[in-house]
Coordinates of C-alpha atoms in Angstrom, one line a residue:
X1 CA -60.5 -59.2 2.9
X2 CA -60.7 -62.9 2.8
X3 CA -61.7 -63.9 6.4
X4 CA -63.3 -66.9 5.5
X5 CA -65.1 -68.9 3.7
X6 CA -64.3 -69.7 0.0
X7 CA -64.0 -67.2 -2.7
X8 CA -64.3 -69.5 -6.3
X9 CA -64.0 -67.7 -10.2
X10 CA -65.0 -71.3 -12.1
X11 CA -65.0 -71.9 -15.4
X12 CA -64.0 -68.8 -17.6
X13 CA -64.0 -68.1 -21.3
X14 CA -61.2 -66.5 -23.2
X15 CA -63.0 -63.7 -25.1
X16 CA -61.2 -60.4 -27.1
X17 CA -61.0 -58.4 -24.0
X18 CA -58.4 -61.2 -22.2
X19 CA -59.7 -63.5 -19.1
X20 CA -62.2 -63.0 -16.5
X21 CA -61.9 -63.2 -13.0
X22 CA -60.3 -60.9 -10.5
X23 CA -58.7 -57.3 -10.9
X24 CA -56.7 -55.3 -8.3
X25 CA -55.6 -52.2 -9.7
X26 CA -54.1 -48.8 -8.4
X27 CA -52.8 -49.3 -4.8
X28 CA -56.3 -51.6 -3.8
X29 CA -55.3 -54.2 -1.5
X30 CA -56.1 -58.1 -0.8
X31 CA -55.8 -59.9 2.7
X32 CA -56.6 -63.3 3.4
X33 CA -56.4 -64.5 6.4
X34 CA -58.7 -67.6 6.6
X35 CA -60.4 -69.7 3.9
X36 CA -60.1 -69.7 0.3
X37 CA -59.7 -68.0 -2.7
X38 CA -59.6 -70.5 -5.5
X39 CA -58.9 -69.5 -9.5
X40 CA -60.5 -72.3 -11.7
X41 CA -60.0 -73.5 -15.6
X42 CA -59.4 -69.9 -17.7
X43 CA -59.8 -67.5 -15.1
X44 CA -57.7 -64.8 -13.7
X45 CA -56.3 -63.2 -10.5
X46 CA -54.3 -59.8 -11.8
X47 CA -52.5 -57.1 -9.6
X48 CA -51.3 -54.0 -11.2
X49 CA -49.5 -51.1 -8.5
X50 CA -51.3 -53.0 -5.3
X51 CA -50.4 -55.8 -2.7
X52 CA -52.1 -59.3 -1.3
X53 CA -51.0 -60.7 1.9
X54 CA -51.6 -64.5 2.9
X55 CA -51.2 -64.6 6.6
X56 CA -53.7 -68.0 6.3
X57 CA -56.1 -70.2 4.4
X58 CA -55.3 -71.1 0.8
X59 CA -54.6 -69.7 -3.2
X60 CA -55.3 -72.2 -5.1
X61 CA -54.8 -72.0 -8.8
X62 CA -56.4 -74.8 -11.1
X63 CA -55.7 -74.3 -14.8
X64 CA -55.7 -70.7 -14.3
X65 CA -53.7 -67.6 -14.0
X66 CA -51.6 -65.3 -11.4
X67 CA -50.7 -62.0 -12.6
X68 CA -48.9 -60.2 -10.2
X69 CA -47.4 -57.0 -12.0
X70 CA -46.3 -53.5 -12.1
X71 CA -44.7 -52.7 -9.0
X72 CA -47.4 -54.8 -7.2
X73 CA -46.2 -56.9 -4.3
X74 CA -47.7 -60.3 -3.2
X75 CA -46.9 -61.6 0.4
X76 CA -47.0 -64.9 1.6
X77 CA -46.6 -64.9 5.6
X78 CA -48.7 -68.3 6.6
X79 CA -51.0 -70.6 4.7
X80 CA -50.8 -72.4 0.9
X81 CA -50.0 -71.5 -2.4
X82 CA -51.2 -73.9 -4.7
X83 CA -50.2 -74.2 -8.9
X84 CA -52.1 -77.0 -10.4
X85 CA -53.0 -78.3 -13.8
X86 CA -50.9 -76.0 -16.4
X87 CA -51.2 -73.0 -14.5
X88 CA -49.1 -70.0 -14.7
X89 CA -48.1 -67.5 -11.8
X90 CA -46.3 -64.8 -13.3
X91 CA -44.4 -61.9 -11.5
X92 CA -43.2 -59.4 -14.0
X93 CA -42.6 -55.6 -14.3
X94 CA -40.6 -54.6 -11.1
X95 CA -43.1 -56.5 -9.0
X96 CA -42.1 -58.9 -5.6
X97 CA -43.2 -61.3 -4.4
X98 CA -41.7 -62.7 -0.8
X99 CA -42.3 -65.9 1.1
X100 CA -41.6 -65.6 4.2
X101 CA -44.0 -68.6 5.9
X102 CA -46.3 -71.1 4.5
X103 CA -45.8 -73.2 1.2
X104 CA -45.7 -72.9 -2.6
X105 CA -46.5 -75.8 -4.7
X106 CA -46.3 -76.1 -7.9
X107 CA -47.3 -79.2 -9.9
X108 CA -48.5 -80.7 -12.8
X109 CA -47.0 -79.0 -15.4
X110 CA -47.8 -75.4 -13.7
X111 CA -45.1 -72.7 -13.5
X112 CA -44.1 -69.4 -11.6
X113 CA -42.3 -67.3 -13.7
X114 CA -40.4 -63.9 -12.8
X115 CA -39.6 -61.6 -15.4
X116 CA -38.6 -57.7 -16.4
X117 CA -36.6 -56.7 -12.9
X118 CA -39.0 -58.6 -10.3
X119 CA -37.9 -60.3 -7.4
X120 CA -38.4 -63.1 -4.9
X121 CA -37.4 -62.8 -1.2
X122 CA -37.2 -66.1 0.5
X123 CA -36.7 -66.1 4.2
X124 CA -38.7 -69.1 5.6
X125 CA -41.6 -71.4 4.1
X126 CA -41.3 -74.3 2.0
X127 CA -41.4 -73.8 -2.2
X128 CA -42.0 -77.5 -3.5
X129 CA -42.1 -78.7 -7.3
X130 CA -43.4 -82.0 -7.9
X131 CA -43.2 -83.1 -11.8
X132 CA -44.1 -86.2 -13.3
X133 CA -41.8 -88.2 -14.6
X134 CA -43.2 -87.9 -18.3
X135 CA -43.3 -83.9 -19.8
X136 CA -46.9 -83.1 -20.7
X137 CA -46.9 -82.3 -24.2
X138 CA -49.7 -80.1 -24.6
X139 CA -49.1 -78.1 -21.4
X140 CA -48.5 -74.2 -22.4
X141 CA -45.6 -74.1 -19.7
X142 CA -42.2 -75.5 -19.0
X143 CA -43.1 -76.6 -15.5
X144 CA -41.1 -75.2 -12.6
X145 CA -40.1 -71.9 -11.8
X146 CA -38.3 -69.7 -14.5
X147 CA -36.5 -66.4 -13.9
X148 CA -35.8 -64.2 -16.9
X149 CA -34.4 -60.8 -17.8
X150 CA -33.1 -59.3 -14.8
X151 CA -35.4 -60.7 -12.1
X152 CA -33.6 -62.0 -8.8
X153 CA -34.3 -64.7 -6.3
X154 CA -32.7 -64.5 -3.2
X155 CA -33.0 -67.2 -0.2
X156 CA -32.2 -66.9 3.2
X157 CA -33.9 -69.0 4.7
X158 CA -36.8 -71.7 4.1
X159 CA -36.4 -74.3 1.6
X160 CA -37.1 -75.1 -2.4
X161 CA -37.2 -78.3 -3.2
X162 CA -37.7 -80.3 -6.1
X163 CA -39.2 -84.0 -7.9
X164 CA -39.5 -85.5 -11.5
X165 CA -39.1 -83.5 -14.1
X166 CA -39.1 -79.9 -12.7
X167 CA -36.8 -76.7 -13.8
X168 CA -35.1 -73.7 -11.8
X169 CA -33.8 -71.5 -14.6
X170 CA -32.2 -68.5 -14.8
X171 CA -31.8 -67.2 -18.1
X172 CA -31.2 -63.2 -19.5
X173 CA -29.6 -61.9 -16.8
X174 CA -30.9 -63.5 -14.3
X175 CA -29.4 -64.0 -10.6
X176 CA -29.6 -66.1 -8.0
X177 CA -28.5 -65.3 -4.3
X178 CA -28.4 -68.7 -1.4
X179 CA -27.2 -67.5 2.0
X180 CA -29.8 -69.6 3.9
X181 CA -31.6 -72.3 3.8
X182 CA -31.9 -75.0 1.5
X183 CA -32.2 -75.9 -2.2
X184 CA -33.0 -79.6 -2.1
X185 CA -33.3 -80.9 -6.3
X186 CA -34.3 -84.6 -6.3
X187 CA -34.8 -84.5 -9.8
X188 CA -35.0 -82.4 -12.8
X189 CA -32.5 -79.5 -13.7
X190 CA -31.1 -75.8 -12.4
X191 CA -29.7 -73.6 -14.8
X192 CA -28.0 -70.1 -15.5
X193 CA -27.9 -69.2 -18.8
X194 CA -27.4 -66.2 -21.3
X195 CA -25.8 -64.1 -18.9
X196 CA -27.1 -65.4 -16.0
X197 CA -25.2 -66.0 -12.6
X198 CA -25.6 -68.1 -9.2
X199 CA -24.0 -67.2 -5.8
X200 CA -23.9 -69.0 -2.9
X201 CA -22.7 -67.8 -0.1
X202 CA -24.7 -70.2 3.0
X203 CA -27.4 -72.1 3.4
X204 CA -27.2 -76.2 1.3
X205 CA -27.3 -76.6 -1.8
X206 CA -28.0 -80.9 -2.6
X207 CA -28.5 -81.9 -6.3
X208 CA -28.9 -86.0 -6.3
X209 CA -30.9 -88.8 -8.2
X210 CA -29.9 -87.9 -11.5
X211 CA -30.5 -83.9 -11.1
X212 CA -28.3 -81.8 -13.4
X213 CA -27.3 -78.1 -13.1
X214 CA -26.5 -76.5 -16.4
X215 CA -23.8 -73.3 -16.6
X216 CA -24.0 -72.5 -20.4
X217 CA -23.9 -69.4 -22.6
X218 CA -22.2 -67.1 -20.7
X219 CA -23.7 -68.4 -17.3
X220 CA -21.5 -68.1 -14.1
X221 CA -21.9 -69.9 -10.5
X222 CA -19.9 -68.5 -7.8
X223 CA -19.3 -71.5 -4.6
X224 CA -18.0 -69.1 -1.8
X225 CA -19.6 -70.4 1.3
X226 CA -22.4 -73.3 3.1
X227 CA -22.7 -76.8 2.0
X228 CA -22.5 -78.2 -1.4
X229 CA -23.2 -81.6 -2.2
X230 CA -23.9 -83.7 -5.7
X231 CA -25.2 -87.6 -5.2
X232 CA -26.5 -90.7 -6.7
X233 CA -25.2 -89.7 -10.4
X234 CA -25.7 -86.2 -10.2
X235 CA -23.4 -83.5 -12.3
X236 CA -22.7 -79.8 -13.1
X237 CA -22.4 -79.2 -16.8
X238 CA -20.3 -76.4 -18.0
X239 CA -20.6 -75.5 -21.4
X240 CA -19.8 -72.5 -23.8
X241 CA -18.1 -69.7 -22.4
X242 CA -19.4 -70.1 -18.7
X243 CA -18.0 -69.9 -15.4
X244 CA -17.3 -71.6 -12.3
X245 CA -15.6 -70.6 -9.1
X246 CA -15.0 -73.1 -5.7
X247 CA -14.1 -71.3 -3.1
X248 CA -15.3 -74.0 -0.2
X249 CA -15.8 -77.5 0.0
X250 CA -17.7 -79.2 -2.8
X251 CA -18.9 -83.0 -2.3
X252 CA -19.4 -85.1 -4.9
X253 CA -20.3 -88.8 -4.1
X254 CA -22.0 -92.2 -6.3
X255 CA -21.1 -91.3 -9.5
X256 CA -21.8 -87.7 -9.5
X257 CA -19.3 -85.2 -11.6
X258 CA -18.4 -81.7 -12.4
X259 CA -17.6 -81.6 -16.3
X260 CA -16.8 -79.2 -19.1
X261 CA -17.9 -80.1 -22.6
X262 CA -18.2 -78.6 -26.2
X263 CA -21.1 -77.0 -27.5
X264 CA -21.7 -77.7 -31.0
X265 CA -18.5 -77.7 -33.0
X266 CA -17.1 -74.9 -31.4
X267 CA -14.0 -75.1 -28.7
X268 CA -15.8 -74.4 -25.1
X269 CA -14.0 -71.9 -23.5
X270 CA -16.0 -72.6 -20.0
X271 CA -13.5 -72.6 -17.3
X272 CA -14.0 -73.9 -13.9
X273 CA -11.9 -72.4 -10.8
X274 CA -11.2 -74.0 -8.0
X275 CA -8.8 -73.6 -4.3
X276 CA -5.8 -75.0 -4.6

């Protein structure tokens, strides 16, 4: 337990036997409920089949690495998650991680990546990615949060939000659920791809200044219920056998659009549905 003070893993080296840092293994468990646990340049924080609850204090990750894995679960109920400088917060192998208070940034060119049948739970808190507005070229991530084979997000309450140049993908049948809450993009793109699918069913959904949401290879988004609204030039892209259903009211104002294009040379047979 973390009660207070600061817990700091500074300045690792990458050696054969992986990073250094922190390892929580076999049902072991990590509170923190005031002060600080902070993962500097090359070090790592890795949970394999246990749990860590923020209730308070911070996580802060600085050109380091989250590894929460193998049925582990991570719980944020009150204080701040913190991705900065290329770091990478990875949720993989039928792990969970659920935000339920608090805030998760994620900035400068960091990422928090799901993968192999994990899953988010949003039900309150505040998940914010602020970009820049020029991609770092020699980051090792694609900044933003990524969601890949089979791993689920599902909000119900709370809010994600987004500026510059940040992603939401969802790619290798990957799902998102919206029946609360907010998704808020002021910049930078959403996508479902390769198999991938959207539903919203509540909550807001606002893409504006520029922001794009992709629907490609195979991708579907389902519009059955809450608030959807596209501004200041925004679009949906439909492309390449994907999928769209309206079932509610869709708003679309300066400039913004809802197209279907080709991909490549090849007819698109992307189709988008819509009440009559």
């Amino acid at each position: 337990m973390v009660a207070g003070g600061n817990l700091r893993l500074e300045n690792g080296i990458v050696g054969y036997y992986g990073y250094p840092g922190i390892q929580c293994l076999s049902s072991a468990t990590i509170s923190v409920d005031a002060g600080a646990i902070h993962v500097g340049a090359k070090m790592f924080l890795y949970l394999s089949s246990c749990s860590l609850s923020l209730t308070s204090g911070n996580i802060e990750v600085d050109n380091g690495l989250i590894s929460v894995s193998t049925f582990s679960s991570f719980r944020i109920e009150g204080g701040n998650v913190l991705l900065r400088r290329d770091t990478c917060f990875s949720v993989e192998d039928g792990a969970q991680l659920s935000t339920a208070n608090g805030n998760v940034l994620v900035t400068d060119s960091s990422c928090l990546q799901l993968h192999s049948y994990s899953r988010w739970v949003i039900s309150g808190g505040s998940v914010m990615l602020r970009g820049d507005d020029l991609v770092n070229p020699a980051s090792e991530y694609f900044p933003g949060v990524i969601v890949t084979t089979s791993s689920r997000v599902t909000l119900s309450g709370g809010e994600i939000s987004s500026s510059g140049l940040m992603h939401f993908d969802f790619c290798f049948n990957a799902s998102l659920s919206l029946t609360g809450g907010n998704i808020n993009f002021n910049g930078g793109q959403i996508s479902f791809v390769y198999n991938s699918s959207g539903e919203i069913d509540g909550g807001s959904l606002y893409i504006t200044n520029g922001s794009s949401m992709l629907v490609s290879l195979r991708g579907r988004l389902d519009i059955r219920g809450g608030g959807v609204e596209l501004s200041a030039g925004s679009q949906i892209r439909i492309e390449d056998s994907s999928f769209v259903s309206i079932a509610c009211d869709v708003t679309l104002t300066n400039s913004s659009s809802i197209t279907r294009s080709m991909f490549g040379s090849r007819p698109s047979s992307a189709e988008v549905l819509a009440p009559l």
